[in-house]
Short mmCIF file of C-alpha atoms and ligand atoms in Angstrom, two decimals:
data_model
loop_
_atom_site.label_atom_id
_atom_site.label_comp_id
_atom_site.label_asym_id
_atom_site.label_seq_id
_atom_site.Cartn_x
_atom_site.Cartn_y
_atom_site.Cartn_z
CA MET A 638 0.54 -6.22 22.32
CA SER A 639 0.14 -9.89 22.97
CA GLU A 640 1.11 -11.59 26.15
CA GLY A 641 4.09 -13.02 24.33
CA GLU A 642 5.31 -9.65 23.28
CA ASN A 643 4.81 -8.26 26.75
CA GLU A 644 6.80 -11.03 28.23
CA GLU A 645 9.63 -10.32 25.91
CA MET A 646 9.57 -6.71 26.82
CA GLY A 647 9.48 -7.64 30.47
CA ALA A 648 12.45 -9.88 30.17
CA THR A 649 14.60 -7.24 28.59
CA GLY A 650 13.18 -4.27 30.40
CA GLY A 651 16.17 -3.90 32.64
CA ILE A 652 18.74 -3.61 29.91
CA ALA A 653 18.45 0.11 29.62
CA ALA A 654 19.34 0.53 33.24
CA SER A 655 22.56 -1.36 32.72
CA VAL A 656 23.64 0.40 29.56
CA SER A 657 22.76 3.88 30.60
CA GLN A 658 24.46 3.68 33.98
CA ASP A 659 27.24 5.75 32.58
CA VAL A 660 25.48 9.08 32.80
CA ASP A 661 28.09 10.84 30.76
CA SER A 662 27.94 8.66 27.66
CA PRO A 663 26.34 9.98 24.46
CA TRP A 664 23.83 7.16 24.67
CA ALA A 665 22.81 8.14 28.20
CA ARG A 666 22.32 11.72 27.07
CA VAL A 667 20.25 10.60 24.09
CA CYS A 668 18.12 8.47 26.41
CA SER A 669 17.54 11.34 28.72
CA LYS A 670 16.54 13.65 25.88
CA PHE A 671 14.17 10.98 24.67
CA LYS A 672 12.57 10.72 28.12
CA LYS A 673 12.18 14.46 28.29
CA GLU A 674 10.46 14.61 24.93
CA PHE A 675 8.37 11.46 24.90
CA GLY A 676 8.00 10.61 28.58
CA GLN A 677 9.12 7.80 30.83
CA GLN A 678 6.41 5.44 29.60
CA ALA A 679 7.46 5.66 25.94
CA TYR A 680 11.04 5.34 27.04
CA SER A 681 10.58 2.10 28.95
CA THR A 682 8.33 0.62 26.30
CA TRP A 683 10.58 1.43 23.36
CA LEU A 684 14.00 3.01 23.66
CA GLY A 685 14.70 1.23 26.94
CA GLN A 686 14.59 -2.03 24.99
CA LEU A 687 17.59 -1.13 22.89
CA GLY A 688 21.22 -1.88 23.38
CA TYR A 689 23.85 0.61 22.27
CA ASN A 690 26.96 -0.72 20.57
CA GLY A 691 28.70 2.49 19.65
CA LEU A 692 29.47 4.29 16.43
CA ASP A 693 30.77 2.63 13.30
CA GLY A 694 31.89 5.05 10.63
CA GLY A 695 29.02 7.49 10.98
CA THR A 696 26.46 4.83 11.77
CA VAL A 697 25.05 4.45 15.26
CA GLU A 698 24.79 0.74 15.99
CA LEU A 699 21.84 -0.32 18.12
CA THR A 700 20.24 -3.68 18.83
CA ALA A 701 16.60 -4.46 19.46
CA PRO A 702 15.13 -7.55 21.12
CA THR A 703 12.42 -8.05 18.49
CA LYS A 704 11.69 -6.99 14.98
CA PHE A 705 8.53 -5.42 16.20
CA VAL A 706 10.34 -3.13 18.62
CA ARG A 707 12.91 -2.29 15.97
CA ASP A 708 10.32 -1.40 13.35
CA TRP A 709 8.27 0.59 15.78
CA ILE A 710 11.23 2.65 16.89
CA GLN A 711 12.45 3.20 13.37
CA ARG A 712 9.10 4.30 12.15
CA ASN A 713 8.01 6.44 15.06
CA TYR A 714 11.16 7.74 16.65
CA GLY A 715 13.83 7.22 13.97
CA SER A 716 14.19 10.79 12.84
CA ARG A 717 14.13 12.27 16.35
CA LEU A 718 16.75 9.77 17.45
CA MET A 719 18.89 10.85 14.53
CA ASP A 720 18.54 14.46 15.68
CA PHE A 721 19.58 13.53 19.19
CA PHE A 722 22.59 11.56 18.04
CA HIS A 723 23.56 14.19 15.56
CA ALA A 724 23.57 16.77 18.34
CA GLU A 725 26.00 14.51 20.23
CA ASP A 726 28.24 13.81 17.31
CA LYS A 727 28.18 15.55 13.95
CA ARG A 728 29.62 12.51 12.20
CA VAL A 729 26.43 10.55 12.73
CA LYS A 730 24.78 9.94 9.38
CA SER A 731 22.53 6.98 10.02
CA LEU A 732 21.07 4.61 12.57
CA SER A 733 21.32 0.88 12.28
CA ILE A 734 19.10 -1.19 14.55
CA ARG A 735 19.94 -4.85 14.39
CA LEU A 736 18.09 -7.70 15.95
CA ALA A 737 19.54 -9.48 18.93
CA ALA A 738 19.15 -13.23 18.54
CA LYS A 739 16.12 -14.59 20.34
CA GLY A 740 17.99 -17.15 22.34
CA ALA A 741 20.50 -14.55 23.30
CA VAL A 742 18.08 -12.16 24.95
CA PRO A 743 19.50 -11.83 28.43
CA ALA A 744 17.66 -13.80 31.06
CA THR A 745 18.70 -11.43 33.78
CA PRO A 746 18.37 -7.72 33.42
CA SER A 747 21.93 -7.08 34.46
CA GLN A 748 23.48 -8.87 31.51
CA PRO A 749 24.71 -6.34 28.99
CA VAL A 750 22.90 -6.38 25.72
CA ALA A 751 26.10 -6.09 23.74
CA ARG A 752 26.75 -9.73 24.42
CA ALA A 753 23.42 -10.70 22.95
CA ALA A 754 24.29 -8.75 19.86
CA ALA A 755 27.64 -10.46 19.52
CA ALA A 756 25.99 -13.86 19.60
CA GLU A 757 23.84 -12.83 16.74
CA ALA A 758 26.26 -13.21 13.87
CA PRO A 759 26.42 -16.99 13.78
CA ALA A 760 28.58 -17.00 10.69
CA ASP A 761 31.43 -15.64 12.78
CA ALA A 762 31.44 -18.66 14.98
CA ASN A 763 32.96 -21.06 12.52
CA GLY A 764 34.01 -19.17 9.49
CA GLY A 765 36.18 -16.43 10.84
CA PHE A 766 34.54 -14.06 8.42
CA GLY A 767 34.73 -11.18 10.79
CA GLN A 768 32.24 -8.42 10.48
CA GLN A 769 29.26 -9.40 8.47
CA ALA A 770 25.61 -8.73 8.46
CA ALA A 771 23.66 -10.43 11.20
CA LEU A 772 21.18 -13.12 10.35
CA ASP A 773 17.64 -12.46 11.36
CA PRO A 774 16.33 -15.39 13.43
CA LYS A 775 12.85 -14.83 12.05
CA TYR A 776 13.91 -15.31 8.44
CA THR A 777 13.62 -19.08 8.09
CA PHE A 778 12.08 -21.42 5.54
CA ASP A 779 9.34 -22.19 8.04
CA SER A 780 8.26 -18.60 8.24
CA PHE A 781 8.35 -18.09 4.48
CA VAL A 782 4.93 -18.35 2.87
CA VAL A 783 5.05 -19.88 -0.59
CA GLY A 784 2.83 -18.82 -3.46
CA LYS A 785 2.96 -18.82 -7.22
CA SER A 786 5.06 -15.70 -7.39
CA ASN A 787 7.92 -17.05 -5.29
CA GLU A 788 7.74 -20.85 -5.57
CA LEU A 789 10.68 -21.20 -7.93
CA ALA A 790 12.90 -18.99 -5.79
CA TYR A 791 11.81 -20.87 -2.69
CA ALA A 792 12.44 -24.30 -4.22
CA ALA A 793 15.86 -23.28 -5.49
CA ALA A 794 16.85 -21.80 -2.13
CA LYS A 795 15.70 -24.92 -0.36
CA ARG A 796 17.58 -27.13 -2.75
CA ILE A 797 20.80 -25.29 -2.03
CA ALA A 798 20.28 -25.40 1.71
CA GLU A 799 19.51 -29.10 1.74
CA SER A 800 22.03 -30.52 -0.65
CA ASP A 801 25.78 -30.87 -0.58
CA GLU A 802 26.10 -30.96 -4.30
CA VAL A 803 26.44 -27.84 -6.33
CA ALA A 804 23.51 -28.13 -8.68
CA PHE A 805 23.47 -24.69 -10.18
CA ASN A 806 25.96 -21.97 -9.56
CA PRO A 807 25.27 -19.21 -8.86
CA LEU A 808 21.68 -19.04 -7.78
CA PHE A 809 20.60 -15.59 -8.81
CA LEU A 810 17.42 -14.38 -7.09
CA HIS A 811 15.87 -11.21 -8.28
CA GLY A 812 12.71 -9.25 -7.62
CA GLY A 813 11.44 -5.92 -6.38
CA VAL A 814 11.96 -4.45 -2.94
CA GLY A 815 10.42 -6.25 0.00
CA LEU A 816 9.51 -9.46 -1.79
CA GLY A 817 11.57 -11.80 0.36
CA LYS A 818 15.03 -12.05 -1.22
CA THR A 819 16.91 -11.35 1.98
CA HIS A 820 14.52 -13.58 3.89
CA LEU A 821 15.37 -16.52 1.61
CA MET A 822 19.10 -15.91 1.91
CA HIS A 823 18.96 -15.91 5.68
CA ALA A 824 16.81 -19.03 5.54
CA ILE A 825 19.50 -20.79 3.51
CA ALA A 826 22.14 -19.74 6.01
CA TRP A 827 20.11 -20.93 9.01
CA GLU A 828 19.32 -24.24 7.39
CA VAL A 829 22.93 -24.92 6.39
CA LYS A 830 24.08 -24.04 9.90
CA ARG A 831 21.61 -26.47 11.33
CA ARG A 832 22.31 -29.26 8.90
CA ALA A 833 26.03 -28.90 8.31
CA PRO A 834 27.53 -26.68 11.01
CA GLU A 835 31.06 -27.34 9.76
CA LYS A 836 30.38 -25.43 6.56
CA LYS A 837 31.62 -21.92 6.24
CA VAL A 838 28.76 -19.71 5.34
CA ALA A 839 29.30 -16.08 4.53
CA TYR A 840 26.47 -13.64 4.07
CA VAL A 841 27.19 -10.06 3.09
CA SER A 842 25.37 -7.23 1.49
CA ALA A 843 27.04 -6.04 -1.67
CA GLU A 844 27.40 -2.68 0.03
CA LYS A 845 29.30 -4.23 2.88
CA PHE A 846 31.42 -6.21 0.45
CA MET A 847 32.26 -2.98 -1.29
CA PHE A 848 32.92 -1.11 1.92
CA GLU A 849 35.23 -3.83 3.22
CA PHE A 850 37.04 -4.06 -0.05
CA ILE A 851 37.70 -0.34 -0.07
CA SER A 852 38.93 -0.46 3.54
CA ALA A 853 41.15 -3.39 2.63
CA ILE A 854 42.75 -1.32 -0.09
CA ARG A 855 43.16 1.62 2.20
CA TYR A 856 44.80 -0.50 4.88
CA LYS A 857 46.72 -2.50 2.30
CA ASP A 858 45.17 -5.69 3.49
CA THR A 859 43.55 -7.06 0.39
CA HIS A 860 45.13 -10.44 0.91
CA ALA A 861 43.18 -11.07 4.10
CA PHE A 862 40.07 -9.79 2.43
CA LYS A 863 40.43 -12.26 -0.39
CA GLN A 864 41.25 -15.14 1.89
CA ARG A 865 38.24 -14.45 3.97
CA PHE A 866 35.71 -14.64 1.23
CA ARG A 867 37.44 -17.29 -0.77
CA ALA A 868 37.47 -19.68 2.16
CA ALA A 869 33.69 -19.87 2.10
CA ASP A 870 31.71 -23.00 1.26
CA LEU A 871 28.68 -20.89 0.64
CA LEU A 872 28.87 -17.21 -0.15
CA MET A 873 25.77 -15.08 -0.33
CA VAL A 874 25.91 -11.55 -1.62
CA ASP A 875 22.76 -9.54 -1.20
CA ASP A 876 21.70 -6.64 -3.43
CA VAL A 877 24.48 -6.73 -6.02
CA GLN A 878 22.93 -3.85 -7.89
CA PHE A 879 24.90 -1.75 -5.39
CA ILE A 880 28.19 -2.61 -6.98
CA ALA A 881 27.15 -1.23 -10.33
CA ASN A 882 29.64 1.38 -11.50
CA LYS A 883 32.06 0.64 -8.68
CA ASP A 884 34.79 -0.58 -10.97
CA SER A 885 37.44 -1.86 -8.59
CA THR A 886 34.88 -3.58 -6.37
CA GLN A 887 33.38 -5.23 -9.41
CA GLU A 888 36.74 -6.46 -10.42
CA GLU A 889 37.37 -8.01 -7.02
CA PHE A 890 33.88 -9.37 -6.87
CA PHE A 891 34.40 -11.00 -10.22
CA HIS A 892 37.68 -12.61 -9.19
CA THR A 893 36.24 -13.85 -5.94
CA PHE A 894 33.26 -15.11 -7.81
CA ASN A 895 35.35 -17.03 -10.31
CA ALA A 896 37.65 -18.40 -7.65
CA LEU A 897 34.69 -19.64 -5.66
CA ILE A 898 33.00 -21.25 -8.60
CA ASP A 899 36.25 -22.98 -9.51
CA ASN A 900 36.43 -24.30 -5.95
CA ARG A 901 32.91 -25.60 -6.33
CA CYS A 902 31.61 -23.28 -3.70
CA GLN A 903 27.99 -22.43 -3.80
CA LEU A 904 27.08 -18.83 -4.50
CA VAL A 905 23.78 -17.14 -3.96
CA ILE A 906 23.26 -13.67 -5.25
CA THR A 907 20.32 -11.31 -5.14
CA ALA A 908 19.49 -8.12 -6.95
CA ASP A 909 16.45 -6.00 -7.54
CA ARG A 910 16.56 -6.81 -11.26
CA SER A 911 17.66 -9.56 -13.60
CA PRO A 912 21.33 -9.94 -14.61
CA THR A 913 20.66 -8.53 -18.06
CA ASP A 914 18.92 -5.50 -16.59
CA LEU A 915 21.82 -4.64 -14.30
CA GLU A 916 23.28 -1.46 -15.65
CA GLY A 917 26.83 -0.36 -15.06
CA ILE A 918 28.01 -3.89 -14.44
CA GLU A 919 30.53 -5.34 -16.80
CA GLU A 920 29.30 -7.62 -19.52
CA ARG A 921 31.45 -10.58 -18.49
CA ILE A 922 30.11 -10.36 -14.94
CA VAL A 923 26.54 -10.14 -16.14
CA SER A 924 26.98 -13.16 -18.30
CA ARG A 925 28.57 -15.16 -15.50
CA LEU A 926 25.84 -14.20 -13.10
CA GLY A 927 23.38 -15.81 -15.45
CA TRP A 928 25.23 -19.11 -15.72
CA GLY A 929 23.46 -20.87 -12.94
CA LEU A 930 19.82 -20.61 -12.10
CA VAL A 931 18.09 -17.27 -12.38
CA ALA A 932 14.89 -17.20 -10.33
CA ASP A 933 12.55 -14.30 -10.42
CA ILE A 934 10.32 -13.35 -7.48
CA HIS A 935 7.20 -11.75 -8.88
CA PRO A 936 4.99 -9.30 -7.04
CA THR A 937 2.60 -11.01 -4.65
CA ASP A 938 -0.97 -11.76 -5.56
CA TYR A 939 -3.91 -11.39 -3.21
CA GLU A 940 -3.91 -14.99 -1.98
CA LEU A 941 -0.25 -14.90 -1.08
CA ARG A 942 -0.63 -11.58 0.70
CA LEU A 943 -3.48 -13.00 2.74
CA GLY A 944 -1.45 -16.12 3.54
CA ILE A 945 1.48 -14.03 4.72
CA LEU A 946 -0.75 -11.90 6.91
CA GLN A 947 -2.36 -14.95 8.44
CA SER A 948 0.98 -16.45 9.24
CA LYS A 949 2.32 -13.21 10.74
CA ALA A 950 -0.80 -12.69 12.82
CA GLU A 951 -0.51 -16.21 14.18
CA GLN A 952 3.05 -15.55 15.24
CA VAL A 953 1.79 -13.06 17.79
CA PRO A 954 -0.33 -15.03 20.22
CA GLY A 955 -2.94 -13.22 22.23
CA VAL A 956 -3.89 -10.63 19.62
CA GLU A 957 -7.00 -11.40 17.63
CA VAL A 958 -6.94 -9.96 14.15
CA PRO A 959 -10.37 -10.34 12.51
CA VAL A 960 -10.32 -12.03 9.13
CA GLU A 961 -11.98 -9.05 7.48
CA VAL A 962 -9.07 -6.89 8.63
CA LEU A 963 -6.57 -9.32 7.13
CA GLU A 964 -8.53 -9.37 3.89
CA PHE A 965 -8.74 -5.63 3.84
CA LEU A 966 -4.98 -5.31 4.27
CA ALA A 967 -4.28 -7.94 1.59
CA LYS A 968 -6.50 -6.05 -0.78
CA ARG A 969 -5.26 -2.59 -0.08
CA ILE A 970 -1.55 -2.88 0.67
CA ILE A 971 -0.22 -4.23 -2.57
CA SER A 972 3.16 -2.54 -2.79
CA ASN A 973 5.32 -5.15 -1.06
CA VAL A 974 5.46 -7.58 1.82
CA ARG A 975 7.51 -5.29 3.99
CA GLU A 976 4.80 -2.65 3.92
CA LEU A 977 2.16 -5.26 4.43
CA GLU A 978 3.91 -6.51 7.56
CA GLY A 979 4.45 -2.97 8.74
CA ALA A 980 0.75 -2.25 8.40
CA LEU A 981 -0.24 -5.30 10.40
CA ASN A 982 2.29 -4.47 13.10
CA ARG A 983 1.02 -0.96 13.33
CA VAL A 984 -2.58 -2.03 13.82
CA MET A 985 -1.59 -4.62 16.41
CA ALA A 986 0.59 -2.15 18.28
CA TYR A 987 -2.12 0.44 18.31
CA ALA A 988 -4.73 -1.98 19.60
CA THR A 989 -2.38 -3.05 22.36
CA LEU A 990 -1.52 0.47 23.38
CA VAL A 991 -5.10 1.64 23.61
CA GLY A 992 -6.20 -1.71 25.03
CA ARG A 993 -9.05 -2.29 22.58
CA PRO A 994 -9.75 -5.15 20.19
CA ILE A 995 -8.85 -4.64 16.53
CA THR A 996 -11.72 -3.50 14.34
CA MET A 997 -12.10 -2.38 10.73
CA GLU A 998 -12.67 1.16 11.85
CA MET A 999 -9.50 1.21 13.89
CA THR A 1000 -7.59 -0.29 10.96
CA ARG A 1001 -8.74 2.35 8.53
CA ASP A 1002 -7.90 5.02 11.03
CA VAL A 1003 -4.44 3.83 11.91
CA LEU A 1004 -3.45 3.15 8.32
CA GLN A 1005 -4.91 6.18 6.58
CA ASP A 1006 -1.64 7.31 5.09
CA LEU A 1007 -0.58 3.88 3.91
CA ILE A 1008 -3.89 3.11 2.32
CA ARG A 1009 -3.86 6.35 0.45
CA ALA A 1010 -0.34 5.77 -0.79
CA ASN A 1011 -1.26 2.30 -2.02
CA ASP A 1012 -4.46 3.56 -3.54
CA ARG A 1013 -2.54 5.90 -5.72
CA LYS A 1014 -0.38 3.09 -6.93
CA VAL A 1015 -1.78 1.35 -9.96
CA THR A 1016 -5.06 1.73 -11.76
CA ILE A 1017 -6.49 -0.36 -14.56
CA ASP A 1018 -6.22 2.71 -16.79
CA GLU A 1019 -2.52 2.99 -16.17
CA ILE A 1020 -2.05 -0.68 -16.81
CA GLN A 1021 -3.92 -0.53 -20.09
CA ARG A 1022 -2.00 2.51 -21.24
CA SER A 1023 1.39 1.12 -20.30
CA VAL A 1024 0.75 -2.27 -21.86
CA ALA A 1025 -0.53 -0.76 -25.10
CA GLU A 1026 2.47 1.50 -25.26
CA TYR A 1027 4.84 -1.33 -24.45
CA TYR A 1028 3.48 -3.44 -27.31
CA ASN A 1029 3.13 -0.51 -29.64
CA LEU A 1030 -0.63 -0.75 -29.92
CA ARG A 1031 -3.26 1.90 -29.78
CA LEU A 1032 -5.32 1.71 -26.61
CA ALA A 1033 -8.57 1.45 -28.55
CA GLU A 1034 -7.12 -1.41 -30.52
CA MET A 1035 -6.16 -3.29 -27.42
CA LEU A 1036 -9.62 -2.87 -25.90
CA SER A 1037 -11.38 -3.76 -29.15
CA GLN A 1038 -13.00 -7.10 -29.91
CA ARG A 1039 -10.29 -8.10 -32.39
CA ARG A 1040 -8.84 -11.50 -31.79
CA SER A 1041 -5.59 -11.61 -33.70
CA ARG A 1042 -2.77 -12.81 -31.50
CA MET A 1043 -0.86 -9.54 -31.93
CA ILE A 1044 -3.63 -7.79 -30.07
CA ALA A 1045 -5.14 -10.54 -27.97
CA ARG A 1046 -1.91 -11.41 -26.20
CA PRO A 1047 -1.17 -7.89 -24.95
CA ARG A 1048 -4.80 -7.65 -23.89
CA GLN A 1049 -4.37 -10.80 -21.84
CA VAL A 1050 -1.20 -9.41 -20.35
CA ALA A 1051 -3.06 -6.27 -19.34
CA MET A 1052 -5.85 -8.31 -17.78
CA TYR A 1053 -3.35 -10.44 -15.95
CA LEU A 1054 -1.56 -7.37 -14.60
CA SER A 1055 -4.87 -5.83 -13.57
CA LYS A 1056 -5.56 -8.90 -11.49
CA GLN A 1057 -2.08 -8.94 -10.00
CA LEU A 1058 -1.57 -5.28 -9.31
CA THR A 1059 -4.97 -3.97 -8.36
CA ALA A 1060 -7.65 -5.14 -5.95
CA ARG A 1061 -10.33 -5.16 -8.65
CA SER A 1062 -12.53 -8.23 -9.05
CA LEU A 1063 -12.65 -10.31 -12.21
CA PRO A 1064 -16.08 -8.98 -13.31
CA GLU A 1065 -14.87 -5.43 -12.73
CA ILE A 1066 -11.76 -6.03 -14.80
CA GLY A 1067 -13.89 -7.58 -17.53
CA ARG A 1068 -16.08 -4.51 -17.62
CA ARG A 1069 -13.08 -2.25 -17.99
CA PHE A 1070 -11.85 -4.30 -20.92
CA GLY A 1071 -14.64 -3.48 -23.29
CA GLY A 1072 -17.36 -5.22 -21.28
CA ARG A 1073 -15.93 -8.70 -21.31
CA ASP A 1074 -17.13 -11.55 -19.15
CA HIS A 1075 -15.27 -12.46 -15.96
CA THR A 1076 -14.53 -15.92 -17.38
CA THR A 1077 -12.61 -14.26 -20.19
CA VAL A 1078 -10.47 -12.46 -17.63
CA MET A 1079 -9.94 -15.67 -15.70
CA HIS A 1080 -8.91 -17.43 -18.87
CA ALA A 1081 -6.45 -14.64 -19.65
CA VAL A 1082 -4.92 -14.82 -16.19
CA ARG A 1083 -4.47 -18.58 -16.38
CA LYS A 1084 -3.15 -18.40 -19.90
CA ILE A 1085 -0.46 -15.89 -18.99
CA GLU A 1086 0.45 -17.76 -15.83
CA ASP A 1087 0.92 -20.82 -17.93
CA LEU A 1088 2.82 -19.19 -20.75
CA VAL A 1089 5.40 -17.41 -18.62
CA LYS A 1090 6.68 -20.79 -17.51
CA SER A 1091 7.92 -21.61 -20.98
CA ASP A 1092 8.04 -18.28 -22.77
CA SER A 1093 10.98 -16.36 -21.37
CA GLN A 1094 10.31 -13.32 -23.53
CA LEU A 1095 6.81 -13.03 -22.14
CA ASP A 1096 8.15 -13.58 -18.65
CA GLU A 1097 10.51 -10.69 -19.15
CA ASP A 1098 7.76 -8.50 -20.58
CA ILE A 1099 5.69 -9.12 -17.48
CA THR A 1100 8.57 -8.38 -15.19
CA ARG A 1101 9.38 -5.15 -16.93
CA LEU A 1102 5.80 -4.01 -17.05
CA THR A 1103 5.30 -4.85 -13.41
CA ARG A 1104 8.36 -2.89 -12.46
CA LEU A 1105 7.26 -0.01 -14.60
CA LEU A 1106 3.82 0.04 -13.02
CA ALA A 1107 4.39 -0.96 -9.43
CA GLY A 1108 7.70 0.87 -9.15
P1 LIG B 738 13.86 -8.02 -0.07
O1 LIG B 738 15.20 -8.47 0.44
O2 LIG B 738 13.42 -8.74 -1.29
O3 LIG B 738 13.76 -6.54 -0.24
P2 LIG B 738 12.96 -9.01 2.48
O4 LIG B 738 13.49 -10.39 2.42
O5 LIG B 738 13.69 -8.04 3.34
O6 LIG B 738 12.78 -8.39 1.03
O7 LIG B 738 11.43 -9.08 2.92
C1 LIG B 738 10.73 -7.98 3.47
C2 LIG B 738 9.85 -8.46 4.60
O8 LIG B 738 8.77 -9.22 4.08
C3 LIG B 738 10.57 -9.37 5.57
O9 LIG B 738 10.14 -9.08 6.86
C4 LIG B 738 10.15 -10.75 5.16
O10 LIG B 738 10.15 -11.64 6.24
C5 LIG B 738 8.77 -10.52 4.62
N1 LIG B 738 8.42 -11.47 3.54
C6 LIG B 738 8.62 -11.31 2.22
N2 LIG B 738 8.14 -12.36 1.52
C7 LIG B 738 7.62 -13.21 2.44
C8 LIG B 738 6.97 -14.47 2.37
N3 LIG B 738 6.76 -15.07 1.19
N4 LIG B 738 6.57 -15.06 3.52
C9 LIG B 738 6.77 -14.45 4.70
N5 LIG B 738 7.36 -13.26 4.84
C10 LIG B 738 7.79 -12.63 3.74
MG1 LIG B 739 16.86 -7.39 0.84
#
């Protein structure tokens, strides 16, 4: 990889030696199996970078020095590691690799990595919130690239982080997987910590909230549980769709929620869908969730994808990624930002490992599977069919030259979605819509972009259709 990345690896390279000293530990045995199977080189480059923090209810807890190392290990060695751990302990059901905070990466190899991991949950330092999800140091406002699809969510998140007044409560962020919801939440937490360190910030996933609540009941300690969350100045609950159908957790969530709002505490909530689309969540909760500001993160468009790639490529000094490669990725990987990042990382890692500059050919080669998967995703045909069906029109009608609003609007929606969800050019889209001119398509795209700002029904239609099509 880059010089920067190498340095990081160098600095932490000795960790493995210190954690695996105990030859009899499960971790040491897993390491040695790994070496046997993948070789010493792969071990020191990858697994040797990790710290082992033990087992937490069936989950092996590991820490990685960088996101890159974490992703690489998960993607390439994750399932083998699971096998190894499972052979050690049948209770093992999953692996969790967290990031160690950058500043906390040990300067000397002998310092145990566990300490770095402990420093990583900054919310613990002042809030006494105990176990909660770690904040990723890379998820800041600075590293978030803003485009049309996420500008409202970004502005709202920023507003909350920068102001002491409760302007809207809760802030409800929703959007598909990998579009930056968690990133924005962490960014709020980092910014509040920087600006007002005395504030108690709690960040939890809804799953964790649920898990802790259930443990609290089991250990008859619900009082402490309540106190903990209700003492927050800012509570962020990520992925609330997970508490759907979990009645008692919902109940507690609702009470906590109300108590916090009454105390004028700021709440930020995310989900993969809008409050009204949350199924299995009680009506009164749904309605309260929608009381504040509901901000929707739409799927990325080409420009935003390119912007994100540029910014990520710049973050790794020393590796040149040709512009045509970035453009190619932005065009072809349209599913979500996480996959987009993963693709870029993979190409950069490959180039570093084989010691050759990145080329188009290499990119195609390394990403074959991903490109194929994304290719299959959405076609103009599918978009046309789904939109026609959604609006109860016949396909031929929608593609016809008729101009009545009833038909023209859905047609514009379909053109807009074709631009958003496929890599087709405007002239190509025009051709597929009964041989229309590219300016007509452009007009349609602008029109819809404009309308969704004021027309909430249309906005919802677009969201639903996008979800339907892009999964
Ligand atoms: P979600 O929580 O919505 O599923 P995440 O916040 O985990 O998505 O984002 C997935 C990945 O994509 C993260 O690595 C995140 O940093 C990155 N990402 C998403 N949107 C952006 C953006 N606008 N700018 C920079 N990175 C982004
Ligand atoms: Mg998330």
